[in-house]
Coordinates of C-alpha atoms in Angstrom, one line a residue:
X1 CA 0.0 0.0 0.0
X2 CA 2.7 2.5 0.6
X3 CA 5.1 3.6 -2.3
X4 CA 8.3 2.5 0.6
X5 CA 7.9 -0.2 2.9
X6 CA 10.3 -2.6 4.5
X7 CA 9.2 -5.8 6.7
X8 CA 9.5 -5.0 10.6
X9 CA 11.7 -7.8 11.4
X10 CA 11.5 -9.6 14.7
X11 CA 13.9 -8.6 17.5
X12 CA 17.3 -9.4 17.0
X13 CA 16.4 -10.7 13.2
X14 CA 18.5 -8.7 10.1
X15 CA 16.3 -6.8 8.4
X16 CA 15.1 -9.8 4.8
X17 CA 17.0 -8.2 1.7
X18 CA 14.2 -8.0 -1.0
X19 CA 15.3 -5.3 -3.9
X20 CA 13.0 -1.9 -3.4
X21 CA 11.2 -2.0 -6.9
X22 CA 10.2 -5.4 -6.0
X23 CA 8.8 -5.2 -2.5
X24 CA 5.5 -3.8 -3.1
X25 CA 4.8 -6.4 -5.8
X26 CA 5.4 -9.3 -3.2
X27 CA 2.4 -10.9 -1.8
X28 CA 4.6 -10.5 1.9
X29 CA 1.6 -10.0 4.7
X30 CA 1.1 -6.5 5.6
X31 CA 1.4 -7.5 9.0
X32 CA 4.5 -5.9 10.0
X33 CA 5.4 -3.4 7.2
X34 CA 7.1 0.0 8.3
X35 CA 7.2 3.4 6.5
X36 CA 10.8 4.2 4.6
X37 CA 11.1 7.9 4.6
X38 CA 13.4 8.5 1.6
X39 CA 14.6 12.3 0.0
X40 CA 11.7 13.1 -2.7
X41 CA 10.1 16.3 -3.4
X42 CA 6.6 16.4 -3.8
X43 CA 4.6 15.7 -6.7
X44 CA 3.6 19.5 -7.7
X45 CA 6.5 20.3 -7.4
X46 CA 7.7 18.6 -9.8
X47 CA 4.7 18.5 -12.1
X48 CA 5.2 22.9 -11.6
X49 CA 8.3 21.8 -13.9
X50 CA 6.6 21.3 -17.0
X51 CA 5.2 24.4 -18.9
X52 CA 1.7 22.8 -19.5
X53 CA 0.6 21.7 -16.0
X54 CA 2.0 25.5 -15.1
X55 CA -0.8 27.2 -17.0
X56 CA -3.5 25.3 -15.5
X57 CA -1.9 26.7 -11.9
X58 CA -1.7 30.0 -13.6
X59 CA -5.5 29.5 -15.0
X60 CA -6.2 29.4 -11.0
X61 CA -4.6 32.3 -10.1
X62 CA -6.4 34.0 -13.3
X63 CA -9.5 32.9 -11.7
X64 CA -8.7 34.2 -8.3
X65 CA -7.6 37.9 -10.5
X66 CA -11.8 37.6 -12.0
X67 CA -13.4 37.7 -8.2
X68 CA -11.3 39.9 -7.3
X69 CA -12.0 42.3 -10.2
X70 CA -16.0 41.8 -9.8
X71 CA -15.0 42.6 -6.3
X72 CA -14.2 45.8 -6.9
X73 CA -16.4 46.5 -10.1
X74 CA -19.2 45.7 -7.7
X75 CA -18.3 48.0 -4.6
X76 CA -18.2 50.7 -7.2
X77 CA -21.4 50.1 -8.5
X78 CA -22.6 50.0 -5.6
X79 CA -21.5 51.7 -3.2
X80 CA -19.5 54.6 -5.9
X81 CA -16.4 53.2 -4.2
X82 CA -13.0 50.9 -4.6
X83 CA -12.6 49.2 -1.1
X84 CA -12.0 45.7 -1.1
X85 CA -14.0 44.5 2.4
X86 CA -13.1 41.2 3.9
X87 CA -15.8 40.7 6.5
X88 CA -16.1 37.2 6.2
X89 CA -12.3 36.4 6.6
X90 CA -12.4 39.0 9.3
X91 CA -15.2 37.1 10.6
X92 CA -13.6 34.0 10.5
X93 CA -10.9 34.6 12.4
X94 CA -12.5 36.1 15.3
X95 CA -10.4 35.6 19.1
X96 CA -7.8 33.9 16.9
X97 CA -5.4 35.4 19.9
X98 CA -7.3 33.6 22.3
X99 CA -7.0 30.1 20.1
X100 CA -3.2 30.7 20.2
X101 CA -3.5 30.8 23.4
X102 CA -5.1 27.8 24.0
X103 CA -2.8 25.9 22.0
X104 CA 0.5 26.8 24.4
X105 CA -0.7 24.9 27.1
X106 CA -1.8 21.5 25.0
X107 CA 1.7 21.9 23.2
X108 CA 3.5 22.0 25.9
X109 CA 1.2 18.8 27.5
X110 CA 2.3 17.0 24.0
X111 CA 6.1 18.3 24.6
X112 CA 6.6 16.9 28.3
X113 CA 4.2 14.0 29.2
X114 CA 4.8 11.2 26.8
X115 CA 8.3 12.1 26.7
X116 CA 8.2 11.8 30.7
X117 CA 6.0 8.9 31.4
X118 CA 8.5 7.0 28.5
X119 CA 11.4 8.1 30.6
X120 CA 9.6 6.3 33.9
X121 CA 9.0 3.7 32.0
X122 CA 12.5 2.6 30.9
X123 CA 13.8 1.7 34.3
X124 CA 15.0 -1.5 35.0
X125 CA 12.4 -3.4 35.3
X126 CA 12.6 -4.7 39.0
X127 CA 10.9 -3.9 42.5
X128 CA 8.5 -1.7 43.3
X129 CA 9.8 1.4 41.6
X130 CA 9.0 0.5 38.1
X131 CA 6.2 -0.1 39.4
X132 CA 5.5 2.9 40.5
X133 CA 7.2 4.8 37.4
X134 CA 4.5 3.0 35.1
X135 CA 1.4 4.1 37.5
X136 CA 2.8 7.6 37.1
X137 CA 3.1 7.5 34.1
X138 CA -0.1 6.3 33.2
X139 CA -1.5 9.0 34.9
X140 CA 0.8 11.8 33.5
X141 CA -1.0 10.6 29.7
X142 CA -4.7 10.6 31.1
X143 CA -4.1 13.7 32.3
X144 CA -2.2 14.7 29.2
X145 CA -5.8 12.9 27.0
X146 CA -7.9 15.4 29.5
X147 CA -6.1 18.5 28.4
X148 CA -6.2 17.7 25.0
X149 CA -9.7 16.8 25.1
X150 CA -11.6 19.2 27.2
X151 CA -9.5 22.8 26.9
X152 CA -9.7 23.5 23.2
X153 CA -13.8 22.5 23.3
X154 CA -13.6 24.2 26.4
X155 CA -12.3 27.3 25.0
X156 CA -14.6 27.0 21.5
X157 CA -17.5 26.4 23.4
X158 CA -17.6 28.8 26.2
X159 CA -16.1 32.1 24.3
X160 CA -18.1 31.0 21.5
X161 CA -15.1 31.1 18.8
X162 CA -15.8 31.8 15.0
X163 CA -15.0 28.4 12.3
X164 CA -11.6 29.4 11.7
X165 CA -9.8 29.6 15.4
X166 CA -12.1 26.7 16.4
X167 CA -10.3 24.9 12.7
X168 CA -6.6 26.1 14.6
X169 CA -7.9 24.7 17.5
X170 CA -9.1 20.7 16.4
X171 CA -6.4 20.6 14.0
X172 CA -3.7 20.9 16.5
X173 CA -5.9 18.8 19.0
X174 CA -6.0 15.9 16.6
X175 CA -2.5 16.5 15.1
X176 CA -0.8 16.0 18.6
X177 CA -3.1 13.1 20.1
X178 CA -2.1 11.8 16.6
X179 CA 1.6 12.6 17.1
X180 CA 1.9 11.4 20.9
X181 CA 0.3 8.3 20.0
X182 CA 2.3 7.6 17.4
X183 CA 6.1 8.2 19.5
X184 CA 4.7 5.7 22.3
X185 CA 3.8 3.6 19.9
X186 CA 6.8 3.5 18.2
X187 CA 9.0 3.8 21.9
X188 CA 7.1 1.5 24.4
X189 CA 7.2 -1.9 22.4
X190 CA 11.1 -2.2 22.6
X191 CA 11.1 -0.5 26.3
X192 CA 8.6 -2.6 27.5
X193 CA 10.4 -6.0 26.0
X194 CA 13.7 -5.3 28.0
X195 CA 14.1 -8.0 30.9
X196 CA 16.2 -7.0 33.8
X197 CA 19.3 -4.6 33.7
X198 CA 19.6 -1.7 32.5
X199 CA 16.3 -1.4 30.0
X200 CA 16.4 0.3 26.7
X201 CA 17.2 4.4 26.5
X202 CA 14.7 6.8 25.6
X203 CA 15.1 8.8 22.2
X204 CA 16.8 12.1 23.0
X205 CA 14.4 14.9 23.5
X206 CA 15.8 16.6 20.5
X207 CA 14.6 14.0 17.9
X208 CA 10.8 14.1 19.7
X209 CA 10.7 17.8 20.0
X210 CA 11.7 17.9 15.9
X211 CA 8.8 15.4 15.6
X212 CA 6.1 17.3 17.2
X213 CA 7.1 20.0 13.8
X214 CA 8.1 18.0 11.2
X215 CA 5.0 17.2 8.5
X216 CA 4.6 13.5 9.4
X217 CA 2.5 11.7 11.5
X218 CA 5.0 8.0 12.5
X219 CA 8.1 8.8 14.6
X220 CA 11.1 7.6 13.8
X221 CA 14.4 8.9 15.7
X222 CA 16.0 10.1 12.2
X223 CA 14.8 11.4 9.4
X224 CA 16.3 12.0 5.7
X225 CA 17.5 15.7 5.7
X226 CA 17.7 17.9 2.9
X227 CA 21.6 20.1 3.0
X228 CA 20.0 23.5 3.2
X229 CA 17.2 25.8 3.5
X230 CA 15.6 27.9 0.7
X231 CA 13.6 30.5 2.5
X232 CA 12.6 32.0 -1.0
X233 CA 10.4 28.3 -1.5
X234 CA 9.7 28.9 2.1
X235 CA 8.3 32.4 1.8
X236 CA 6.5 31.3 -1.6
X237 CA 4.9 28.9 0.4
X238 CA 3.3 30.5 2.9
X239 CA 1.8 33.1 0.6
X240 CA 0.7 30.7 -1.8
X241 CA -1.2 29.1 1.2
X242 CA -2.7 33.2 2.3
X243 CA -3.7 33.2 -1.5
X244 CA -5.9 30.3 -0.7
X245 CA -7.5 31.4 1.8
X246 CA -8.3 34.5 0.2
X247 CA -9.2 32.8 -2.7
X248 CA -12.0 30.6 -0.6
X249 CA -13.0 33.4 1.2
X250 CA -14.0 34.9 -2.4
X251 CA -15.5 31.6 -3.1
X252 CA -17.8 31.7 -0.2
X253 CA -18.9 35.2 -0.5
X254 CA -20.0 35.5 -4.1
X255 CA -21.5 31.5 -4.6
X256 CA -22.8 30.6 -1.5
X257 CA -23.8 33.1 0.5
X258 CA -26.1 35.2 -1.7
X259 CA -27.4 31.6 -2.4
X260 CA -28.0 30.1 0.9
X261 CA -28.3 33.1 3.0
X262 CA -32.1 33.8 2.0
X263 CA -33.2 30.1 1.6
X264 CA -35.0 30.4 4.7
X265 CA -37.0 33.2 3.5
X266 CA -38.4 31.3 0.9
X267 CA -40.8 28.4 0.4
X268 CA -38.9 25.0 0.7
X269 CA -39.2 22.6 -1.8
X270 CA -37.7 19.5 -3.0
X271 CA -36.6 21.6 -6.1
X272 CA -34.6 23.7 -4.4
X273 CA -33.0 21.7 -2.2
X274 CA -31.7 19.9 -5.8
X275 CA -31.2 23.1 -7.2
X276 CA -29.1 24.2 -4.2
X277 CA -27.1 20.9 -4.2
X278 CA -26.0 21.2 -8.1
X279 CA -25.5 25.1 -7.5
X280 CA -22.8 23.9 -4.6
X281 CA -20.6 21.3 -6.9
X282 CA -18.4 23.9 -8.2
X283 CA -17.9 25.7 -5.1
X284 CA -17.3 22.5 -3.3
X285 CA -14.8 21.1 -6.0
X286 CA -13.3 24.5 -5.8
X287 CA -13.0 24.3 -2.0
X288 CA -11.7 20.7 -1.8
X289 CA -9.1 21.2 -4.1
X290 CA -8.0 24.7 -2.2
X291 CA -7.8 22.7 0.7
X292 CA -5.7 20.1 -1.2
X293 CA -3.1 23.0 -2.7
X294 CA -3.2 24.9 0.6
X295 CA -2.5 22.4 3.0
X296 CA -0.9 19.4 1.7
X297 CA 1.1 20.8 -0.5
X298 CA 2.0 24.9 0.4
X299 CA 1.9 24.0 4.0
X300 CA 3.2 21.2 4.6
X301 CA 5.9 22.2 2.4
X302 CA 7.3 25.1 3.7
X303 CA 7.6 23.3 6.9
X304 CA 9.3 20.5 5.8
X305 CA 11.6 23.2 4.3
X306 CA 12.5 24.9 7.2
X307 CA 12.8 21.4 8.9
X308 CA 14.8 20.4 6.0
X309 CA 12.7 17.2 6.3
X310 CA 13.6 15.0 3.1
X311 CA 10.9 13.0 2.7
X312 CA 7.8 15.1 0.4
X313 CA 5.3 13.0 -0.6
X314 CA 2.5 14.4 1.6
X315 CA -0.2 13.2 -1.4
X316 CA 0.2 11.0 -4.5
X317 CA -1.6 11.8 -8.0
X318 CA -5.4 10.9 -6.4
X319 CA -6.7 13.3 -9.0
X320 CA -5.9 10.5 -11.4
X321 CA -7.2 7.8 -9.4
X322 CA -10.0 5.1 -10.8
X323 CA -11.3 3.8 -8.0
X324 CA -11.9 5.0 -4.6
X325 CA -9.6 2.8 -2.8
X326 CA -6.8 4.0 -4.6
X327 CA -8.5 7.5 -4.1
X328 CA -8.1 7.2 -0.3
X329 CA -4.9 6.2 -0.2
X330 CA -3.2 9.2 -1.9
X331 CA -5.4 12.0 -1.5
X332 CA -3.9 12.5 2.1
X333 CA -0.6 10.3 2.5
X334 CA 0.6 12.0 5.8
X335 CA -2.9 10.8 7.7
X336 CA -3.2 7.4 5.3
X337 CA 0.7 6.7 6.9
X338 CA -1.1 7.0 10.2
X339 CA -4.0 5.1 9.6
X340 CA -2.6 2.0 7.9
X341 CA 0.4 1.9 10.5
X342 CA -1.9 1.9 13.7
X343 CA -5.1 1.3 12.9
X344 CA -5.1 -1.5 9.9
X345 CA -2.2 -3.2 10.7
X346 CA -2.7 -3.2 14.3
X347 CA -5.9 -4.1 13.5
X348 CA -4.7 -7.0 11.6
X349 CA -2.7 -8.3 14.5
X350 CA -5.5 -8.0 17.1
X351 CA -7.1 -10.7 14.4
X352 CA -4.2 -12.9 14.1
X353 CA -3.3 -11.5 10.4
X354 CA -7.2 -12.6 9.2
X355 CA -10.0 -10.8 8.4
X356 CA -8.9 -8.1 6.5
X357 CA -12.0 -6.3 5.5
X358 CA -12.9 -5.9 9.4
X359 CA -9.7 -4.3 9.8
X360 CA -10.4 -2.1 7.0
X361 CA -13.8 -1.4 8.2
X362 CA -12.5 -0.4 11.4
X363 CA -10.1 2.5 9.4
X364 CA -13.4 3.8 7.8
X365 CA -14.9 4.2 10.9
X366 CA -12.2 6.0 12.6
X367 CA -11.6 8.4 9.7
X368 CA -15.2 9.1 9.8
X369 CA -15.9 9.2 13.1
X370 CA -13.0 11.8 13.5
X371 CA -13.8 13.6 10.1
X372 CA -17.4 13.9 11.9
X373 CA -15.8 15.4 14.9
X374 CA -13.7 18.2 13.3
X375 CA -16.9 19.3 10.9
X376 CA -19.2 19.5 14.7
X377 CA -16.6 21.1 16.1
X378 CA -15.7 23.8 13.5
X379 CA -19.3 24.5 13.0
X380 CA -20.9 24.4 16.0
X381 CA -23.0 22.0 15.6
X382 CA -24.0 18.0 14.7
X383 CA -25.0 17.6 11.5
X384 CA -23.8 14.3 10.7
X385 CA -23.3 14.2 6.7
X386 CA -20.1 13.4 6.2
X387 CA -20.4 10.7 8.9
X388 CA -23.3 9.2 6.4
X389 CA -21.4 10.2 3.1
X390 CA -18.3 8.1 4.8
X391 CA -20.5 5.2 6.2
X392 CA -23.4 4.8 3.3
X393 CA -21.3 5.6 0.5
X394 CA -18.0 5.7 0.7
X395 CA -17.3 2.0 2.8
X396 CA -19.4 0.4 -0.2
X397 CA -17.5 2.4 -2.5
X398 CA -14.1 1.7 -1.4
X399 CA -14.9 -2.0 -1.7
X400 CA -17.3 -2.7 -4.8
X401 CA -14.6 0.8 -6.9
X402 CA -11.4 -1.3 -6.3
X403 CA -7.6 -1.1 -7.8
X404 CA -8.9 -3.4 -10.3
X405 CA -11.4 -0.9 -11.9
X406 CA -9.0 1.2 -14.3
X407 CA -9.9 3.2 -17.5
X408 CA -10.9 6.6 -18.1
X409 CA -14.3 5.9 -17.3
X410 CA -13.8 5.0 -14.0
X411 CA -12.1 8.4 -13.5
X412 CA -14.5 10.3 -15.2
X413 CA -17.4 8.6 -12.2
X414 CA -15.2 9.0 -9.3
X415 CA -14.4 13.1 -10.7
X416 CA -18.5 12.8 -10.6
X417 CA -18.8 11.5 -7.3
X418 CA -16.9 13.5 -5.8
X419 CA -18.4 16.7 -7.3
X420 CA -22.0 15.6 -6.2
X421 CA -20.2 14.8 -2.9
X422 CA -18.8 18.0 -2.0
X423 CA -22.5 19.6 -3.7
X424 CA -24.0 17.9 -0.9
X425 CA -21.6 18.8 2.1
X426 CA -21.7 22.4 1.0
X427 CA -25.3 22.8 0.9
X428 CA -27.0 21.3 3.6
X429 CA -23.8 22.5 5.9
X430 CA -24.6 26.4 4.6
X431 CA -28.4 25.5 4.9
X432 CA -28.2 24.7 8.8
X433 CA -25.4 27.5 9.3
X434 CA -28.3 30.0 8.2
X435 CA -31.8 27.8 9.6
X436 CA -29.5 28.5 13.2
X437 CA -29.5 31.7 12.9
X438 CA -32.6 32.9 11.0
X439 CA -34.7 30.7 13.2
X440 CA -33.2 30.5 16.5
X441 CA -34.7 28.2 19.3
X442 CA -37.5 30.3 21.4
X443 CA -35.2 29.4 24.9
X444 CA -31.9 27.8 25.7
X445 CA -31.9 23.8 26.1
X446 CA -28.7 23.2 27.1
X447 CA -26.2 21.0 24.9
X448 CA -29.0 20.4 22.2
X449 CA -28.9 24.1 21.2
X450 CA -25.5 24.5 20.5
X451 CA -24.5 21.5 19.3
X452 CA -27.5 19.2 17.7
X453 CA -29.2 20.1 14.2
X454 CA -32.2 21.6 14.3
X455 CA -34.8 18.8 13.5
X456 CA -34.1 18.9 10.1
X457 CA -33.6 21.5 7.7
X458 CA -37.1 20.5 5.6
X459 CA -39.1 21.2 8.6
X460 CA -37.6 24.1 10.3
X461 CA -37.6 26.3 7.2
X462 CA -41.1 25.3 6.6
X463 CA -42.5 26.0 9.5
X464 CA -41.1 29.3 9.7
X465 CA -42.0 30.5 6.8
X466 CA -45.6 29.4 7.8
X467 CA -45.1 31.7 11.3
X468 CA -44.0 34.4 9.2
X469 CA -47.0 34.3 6.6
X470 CA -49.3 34.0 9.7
X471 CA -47.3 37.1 11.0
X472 CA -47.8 39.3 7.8
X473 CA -51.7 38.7 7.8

């Protein structure tokens, strides 16, 4: 599954010399396969090389130069003025001081406890001490699992942040439970499996504390390093990634808010709801792949340059994928890494090596369930549709739209899928967003208010267009 692997070999084993372009076409078990960071730059990168793929990135920026343009040509027509107004972005990023905030103290829980309680835990294993160590440390991570899990909804919850700080908030949240799993799960098997004497040494500090910044996901005490750093890439970077946000900022503002801002002022309908969905495909294609440019590649990039991490290949070409397997594997690599390393293969050896589909059901419902908890989070509320679009659709998808489907066509209905896909995120999410807040609940009730969906979106909007009729007469 991964492009570099190498068997995990048992303690005290040499690792089994198979040649690298072969190992991924041996039938080997995946039961013990490790990631092989190796020095690659990432695939843009390289595709940015070639004049032709270079005008369709220069076709997007064209298209970012248009709103901005109808931008302007607007506010003069309008308002007899050129001012370019960025509410919503303003908006957006609300208390993001007070996120920052936030995120010291549940960095610096990530930065000292597993570290620590893997420090008590490599004492010699004799007496009461160790004993004691592994108590301790044990409760240094619950306590470490509390922080991480109750300040940042805490802090969202209680100041009432806007979707962007609450996005810097669950990212990190996730990103270091993700990270701290993954060092003592890569640490504690080998300290743990030390008999007497003297144990086995902790990783410095220095390699964990790179860790928790480098742009991968699976520890490992070294990583490939690149000789220098180009802060010209690293600066290019980082305003590529503010052009994205700007750019989806524009997105929002001129195709979905004058669309689903007054839905709930008008009659609802079966129609429209259609209507609305097919309106939102090309803002939710646009926004997916924004996502895709800003963060997995501009992002992560300009980290991994000022880290001089080698090892690049944060995605794979999904855009030319024909099935939906091979989709999820290299739209995300960094996360996929995570998931097939503890999670499927761990999986796996809970089973005894069997059942392979169970395993890969139980991935599905992880990345769901937590792709469900970061869309509640950043909005506000639960609205569970990309919990059902993961479960209904894309578990039967992943199995029946397989590696063995390949041909154009197959391309052609996953690009389809995925438009009607993100059509259907973007609408009903906008359609709550506004039923919230042009129908608000008559009194307060608690958790159901803030965080539950209102009932359906159908019947709220209905119903208060019927109050309002009986109000006008």
């Amino acid at each position: 599954m991964w492009e570099a692997v190498q068997a995990y070999p048992p303690q005290g084993r040499p690792v089994p010399s198979v040649p690298p372009d072969s190992l991924h076409k041996t039938r080997e078990p995946s039961l013990g396969k490790r990631k092989v960071f190796i020095i690659r730059k990432s695939l843009l990168d390289e595709l940015m090389e070639v004049p032709h793929f270079r005008t369709i990135y220069h076709m997007f920026v064209a298209g970012l130069c248009v709103f901005i343009i109808s931008t302007l040509a607007i506010d003069l027509i309008d308002e007899g003025r050129l001012m370019m107004e960025f509410d919503l972005l303003t908006f957006s990023f609300g208390q993001l001081p007070l996120a920052l905030v936030t995120w010291v103290p549940m960095f610096l829980s990530t930065l000292l406890v597993p570290y620590q309680a893997l420090r008590l835990w490599e004492r010699p294993q004799s007496g009461g001490a160790w004993t004691l160590g592994v108590g301790l440390g044990c409760l240094l991570l619950a306590a470490h699992t509390v922080v991480l899990g109750i300040l940042p909804v805490h802090v969202a919850v209680e100041y009432q942040l806007p979707p962007a700080s609450r996005c810097v908030l669950v990212f990190e949240q996730v990103r270091l439970l993700m990270k701290s799993y993954s060092f003592l799960r890569e640490t504690v098997p080998g300290t743990l499996r030390a008999r007497g004497g003297e144990g086995i040494r902790a990783p410095s500090f220095s390699s964990y504390l790179y860790f928790l910044f480098c742009p991968t996901l699976i520890y490992r005490e070294t990583y490939p390093r690149t000789p220098n750093v180009r802060w010209s890439y690293v600066a290019k970077n980082f305003a590529q990634a503010l052009g994205c946000v700007l750019y989806a900022c524009f997105i929002l503002g001129r195709l979905c808010v004058p669309v689903f801002a007054n839905m709930s002022q008008e009659p609802f309908s079966t129609r429209a709801l259609v209507l609305s969905i097919m309106h939102a495909t090309l803002p939710g294609i646009f926004m997916l792949l924004l996502i895709f440019f800003a963060f997995l590649h501009c992002w992560l990039n300009a980290f991994a340059e000022m880290l001089r991490f080698g090892d690049r290949m944060f995605y794979r070409d999904w855009w030319n994928s024909t099935s939906f397997s091979n989709y999820y594997r290299t739209w995300n690599v960094v996360v996929h890494d995570w998931l097939y390393s503890y999670v499927y293969q761990d999986g796996l050896w809970l089973l005894g090596g069997r059942a392979r589909g169970a395993a890969m059901l139980g991935v599905f419902l992880v990345s769901a369930v937590v792709h469900e908890y970061i869309f509640c989070f950043v909005l506000g509320f639960f609205y569970p549709v990309m919990l059902l679009l993961f479960l209904v659709f894309g578990g039967p998808l992943n199995f029946t739209m397989h590696d063995r489907r390949t041909g154009p066509a197959w391309n052609v209905l996953m690009w389809t899928l995925l438009f009607l896909g993100q059509g259907i995120q973007v609408s009903l999410y906008c359609q709550e967003w506004y039923a919230r807040r042009h129908c608000p609940l008559p009194q307060s009730t608690g958790f159901s208010e803030h965080e539950l969906s209102r009932c359906g979106i159908p019947a709220l909007l209905a119903s208060r267009q019927v109050e309002s009729s009986q109000t006008r007469h």
